[in-house]
Amino acid sequence: QVQLVESGGGSVQPGGSLRLTCAASGDVATIIYMGWYRQAPGKARELVATFTSGGYINYADSVKDRFTISRDTAKVTADLRMNNLKPEDTAVYYCHGRSRLYSYWGQGTQVTVSS
């Protein structure tokens, strides 16, 4: 089994920045994919950014040019650097990981962008 733990969430003013980190533990050698999703109140969970073992990066249009995802395969972590945050970025952010057989989700970390 794999456990995913997110950290780095908090409250920030519009235009500010935050850095989220996802740390994997357990059978980490099986992880082949990690990414970030988010879910705002009353909204469905949506993709934010993914970083695969092949090096391909995919961003949602709403965060392109503002967010940057990176992965440390040796430490099995995935960072999400968020710049120029907007109120509509307010959501619970979830880390997602996948092995050949299983998918895993973290418990989420709250990001609040407001004045």
PDB file of C-alpha atoms in Angstrom:
ATOM      1  CA  GLN A   1       0.000   0.000   0.000  1.00  0.00           C
ATOM      2  CA  VAL A   2       0.960   3.623  -0.555  1.00  0.00           C
ATOM      3  CA  GLN A   3       0.078   6.635   1.563  1.00  0.00           C
ATOM      4  CA  LEU A   4       0.054  10.177   0.166  1.00  0.00           C
ATOM      5  CA  VAL A   5       0.263  13.231   2.425  1.00  0.00           C
ATOM      6  CA  GLU A   6      -0.201  16.803   1.198  1.00  0.00           C
ATOM      7  CA  SER A   7       1.228  19.845   2.945  1.00  0.00           C
ATOM      8  CA  GLY A   8       1.736  23.548   2.320  1.00  0.00           C
ATOM      9  CA  GLY A   9      -1.838  24.755   2.125  1.00  0.00           C
ATOM     10  CA  GLY A  10      -3.025  27.910   3.805  1.00  0.00           C
ATOM     11  CA  SER A  11      -4.590  31.319   3.335  1.00  0.00           C
ATOM     12  CA  VAL A  12      -3.130  33.902   0.964  1.00  0.00           C
ATOM     13  CA  GLN A  13      -4.199  37.185  -0.623  1.00  0.00           C
ATOM     14  CA  PRO A  14      -4.883  37.444  -4.358  1.00  0.00           C
ATOM     15  CA  GLY A  15      -1.639  37.647  -6.267  1.00  0.00           C
ATOM     16  CA  GLY A  16       0.231  35.687  -3.620  1.00  0.00           C
ATOM     17  CA  SER A  17       2.035  32.375  -3.902  1.00  0.00           C
ATOM     18  CA  LEU A  18       1.999  28.991  -2.206  1.00  0.00           C
ATOM     19  CA  ARG A  19       3.966  25.781  -2.596  1.00  0.00           C
ATOM     20  CA  LEU A  20       2.254  22.446  -2.053  1.00  0.00           C
ATOM     21  CA  THR A  21       4.134  19.211  -1.453  1.00  0.00           C
ATOM     22  CA  CYS A  22       2.917  15.639  -1.783  1.00  0.00           C
ATOM     23  CA  ALA A  23       4.979  12.994  -0.005  1.00  0.00           C
ATOM     24  CA  ALA A  24       4.505   9.277  -0.644  1.00  0.00           C
ATOM     25  CA  SER A  25       5.273   6.517   1.835  1.00  0.00           C
ATOM     26  CA  GLY A  26       4.823   2.765   1.978  1.00  0.00           C
ATOM     27  CA  ASP A  27       5.457   0.736  -1.172  1.00  0.00           C
ATOM     28  CA  VAL A  28       6.796   3.780  -3.010  1.00  0.00           C
ATOM     29  CA  ALA A  29       8.789   1.742  -5.534  1.00  0.00           C
ATOM     30  CA  THR A  30       5.536   0.913  -7.328  1.00  0.00           C
ATOM     31  CA  ILE A  31       4.565   4.538  -8.049  1.00  0.00           C
ATOM     32  CA  ILE A  32       4.660   5.417 -11.745  1.00  0.00           C
ATOM     33  CA  TYR A  33       2.536   8.593 -11.761  1.00  0.00           C
ATOM     34  CA  MET A  34       1.811  11.545  -9.479  1.00  0.00           C
ATOM     35  CA  GLY A  35      -0.381  14.571  -9.969  1.00  0.00           C
ATOM     36  CA  TRP A  36      -2.537  17.250  -8.362  1.00  0.00           C
ATOM     37  CA  TYR A  37      -6.302  17.720  -8.407  1.00  0.00           C
ATOM     38  CA  ARG A  38      -8.589  20.158  -6.610  1.00  0.00           C
ATOM     39  CA  GLN A  39     -12.203  20.385  -5.530  1.00  0.00           C
ATOM     40  CA  ALA A  40     -14.014  23.616  -4.686  1.00  0.00           C
ATOM     41  CA  PRO A  41     -17.269  23.669  -2.685  1.00  0.00           C
ATOM     42  CA  GLY A  42     -20.148  22.601  -4.893  1.00  0.00           C
ATOM     43  CA  LYS A  43     -17.814  21.647  -7.728  1.00  0.00           C
ATOM     44  CA  ALA A  44     -16.516  18.367  -9.083  1.00  0.00           C
ATOM     45  CA  ARG A  45     -12.921  17.364  -8.543  1.00  0.00           C
ATOM     46  CA  GLU A  46     -10.789  18.594 -11.435  1.00  0.00           C
ATOM     47  CA  LEU A  47      -7.283  18.064 -12.703  1.00  0.00           C
ATOM     48  CA  VAL A  48      -4.751  20.778 -11.893  1.00  0.00           C
ATOM     49  CA  ALA A  49      -1.460  19.372 -13.146  1.00  0.00           C
ATOM     50  CA  THR A  50       0.187  16.016 -13.755  1.00  0.00           C
ATOM     51  CA  PHE A  51       3.806  14.948 -14.081  1.00  0.00           C
ATOM     52  CA  THR A  52       4.413  11.439 -15.408  1.00  0.00           C
ATOM     53  CA  SER A  53       7.512   9.266 -15.193  1.00  0.00           C
ATOM     54  CA  GLY A  54       8.032   9.933 -18.890  1.00  0.00           C
ATOM     55  CA  GLY A  55       8.390  13.647 -18.227  1.00  0.00           C
ATOM     56  CA  TYR A  56       5.174  14.819 -19.878  1.00  0.00           C
ATOM     57  CA  ILE A  57       3.456  17.669 -18.018  1.00  0.00           C
ATOM     58  CA  ASN A  58      -0.207  18.529 -18.397  1.00  0.00           C
ATOM     59  CA  TYR A  59      -1.855  21.639 -16.897  1.00  0.00           C
ATOM     60  CA  ALA A  60      -5.440  22.737 -16.693  1.00  0.00           C
ATOM     61  CA  ASP A  61      -6.063  25.805 -18.849  1.00  0.00           C
ATOM     62  CA  SER A  62      -7.109  27.791 -15.777  1.00  0.00           C
ATOM     63  CA  VAL A  63      -3.684  27.418 -14.125  1.00  0.00           C
ATOM     64  CA  LYS A  64      -1.386  27.399 -17.147  1.00  0.00           C
ATOM     65  CA  ASP A  65       1.469  29.933 -16.818  1.00  0.00           C
ATOM     66  CA  ARG A  66       0.718  30.381 -13.099  1.00  0.00           C
ATOM     67  CA  PHE A  67       1.307  26.921 -11.580  1.00  0.00           C
ATOM     68  CA  THR A  68       4.324  24.653 -11.950  1.00  0.00           C
ATOM     69  CA  ILE A  69       4.459  20.964 -11.053  1.00  0.00           C
ATOM     70  CA  SER A  70       7.687  19.095 -10.343  1.00  0.00           C
ATOM     71  CA  ARG A  71       8.543  15.582  -9.201  1.00  0.00           C
ATOM     72  CA  ASP A  72      11.473  14.117  -7.319  1.00  0.00           C
ATOM     73  CA  THR A  73      11.447  10.434  -8.266  1.00  0.00           C
ATOM     74  CA  ALA A  74      14.178   9.531  -5.769  1.00  0.00           C
ATOM     75  CA  LYS A  75      12.250  10.976  -2.824  1.00  0.00           C
ATOM     76  CA  VAL A  76       8.840  10.175  -4.353  1.00  0.00           C
ATOM     77  CA  THR A  77       7.435  13.661  -3.894  1.00  0.00           C
ATOM     78  CA  ALA A  78       5.497  16.026  -6.130  1.00  0.00           C
ATOM     79  CA  ASP A  79       5.493  19.794  -5.662  1.00  0.00           C
ATOM     80  CA  LEU A  80       2.977  22.292  -6.967  1.00  0.00           C
ATOM     81  CA  ARG A  81       4.225  25.878  -7.046  1.00  0.00           C
ATOM     82  CA  MET A  82       1.332  28.290  -7.360  1.00  0.00           C
ATOM     83  CA  ASN A  83       1.882  31.922  -8.348  1.00  0.00           C
ATOM     84  CA  ASN A  84      -0.504  34.831  -8.907  1.00  0.00           C
ATOM     85  CA  LEU A  85      -3.234  33.061  -6.983  1.00  0.00           C
ATOM     86  CA  LYS A  86      -6.835  34.066  -7.623  1.00  0.00           C
ATOM     87  CA  PRO A  87      -9.963  33.683  -5.470  1.00  0.00           C
ATOM     88  CA  GLU A  88     -11.230  31.044  -7.895  1.00  0.00           C
ATOM     89  CA  ASP A  89      -8.219  28.903  -6.968  1.00  0.00           C
ATOM     90  CA  THR A  90      -9.763  28.372  -3.528  1.00  0.00           C
ATOM     91  CA  ALA A  91     -10.275  24.625  -3.085  1.00  0.00           C
ATOM     92  CA  VAL A  92      -9.084  21.511  -1.339  1.00  0.00           C
ATOM     93  CA  TYR A  93      -6.056  20.278  -3.251  1.00  0.00           C
ATOM     94  CA  TYR A  94      -5.482  16.531  -3.504  1.00  0.00           C
ATOM     95  CA  CYS A  95      -2.413  14.568  -4.462  1.00  0.00           C
ATOM     96  CA  HIS A  96      -2.987  11.544  -6.700  1.00  0.00           C
ATOM     97  CA  GLY A  97      -0.623   8.678  -7.375  1.00  0.00           C
ATOM     98  CA  ARG A  98      -0.866   5.501  -9.401  1.00  0.00           C
ATOM     99  CA  SER A  99       0.949   2.194  -9.620  1.00  0.00           C
ATOM    100  CA  ARG A 100       0.425  -0.470 -12.267  1.00  0.00           C
ATOM    101  CA  LEU A 101      -2.444  -1.932 -10.223  1.00  0.00           C
ATOM    102  CA  TYR A 102      -3.763   0.727  -7.838  1.00  0.00           C
ATOM    103  CA  SER A 103      -4.661   4.398  -7.514  1.00  0.00           C
ATOM    104  CA  TYR A 104      -4.100   6.434  -4.348  1.00  0.00           C
ATOM    105  CA  TRP A 105      -5.394   9.744  -3.004  1.00  0.00           C
ATOM    106  CA  GLY A 106      -4.171  11.971  -0.207  1.00  0.00           C
ATOM    107  CA  GLN A 107      -6.494  13.501   2.369  1.00  0.00           C
ATOM    108  CA  GLY A 108      -6.246  16.976   0.848  1.00  0.00           C
ATOM    109  CA  THR A 109      -4.933  20.373   1.914  1.00  0.00           C
ATOM    110  CA  GLN A 110      -7.001  23.566   1.970  1.00  0.00           C
ATOM    111  CA  VAL A 111      -5.979  26.564  -0.133  1.00  0.00           C
ATOM    112  CA  THR A 112      -7.911  29.782   0.472  1.00  0.00           C
ATOM    113  CA  VAL A 113      -7.356  32.909  -1.631  1.00  0.00           C
ATOM    114  CA  SER A 114      -9.171  35.984  -0.337  1.00  0.00           C
ATOM    115  CA  SER A 115      -8.730  39.603   0.667  1.00  0.00           C
TER     116      SER A 115
END
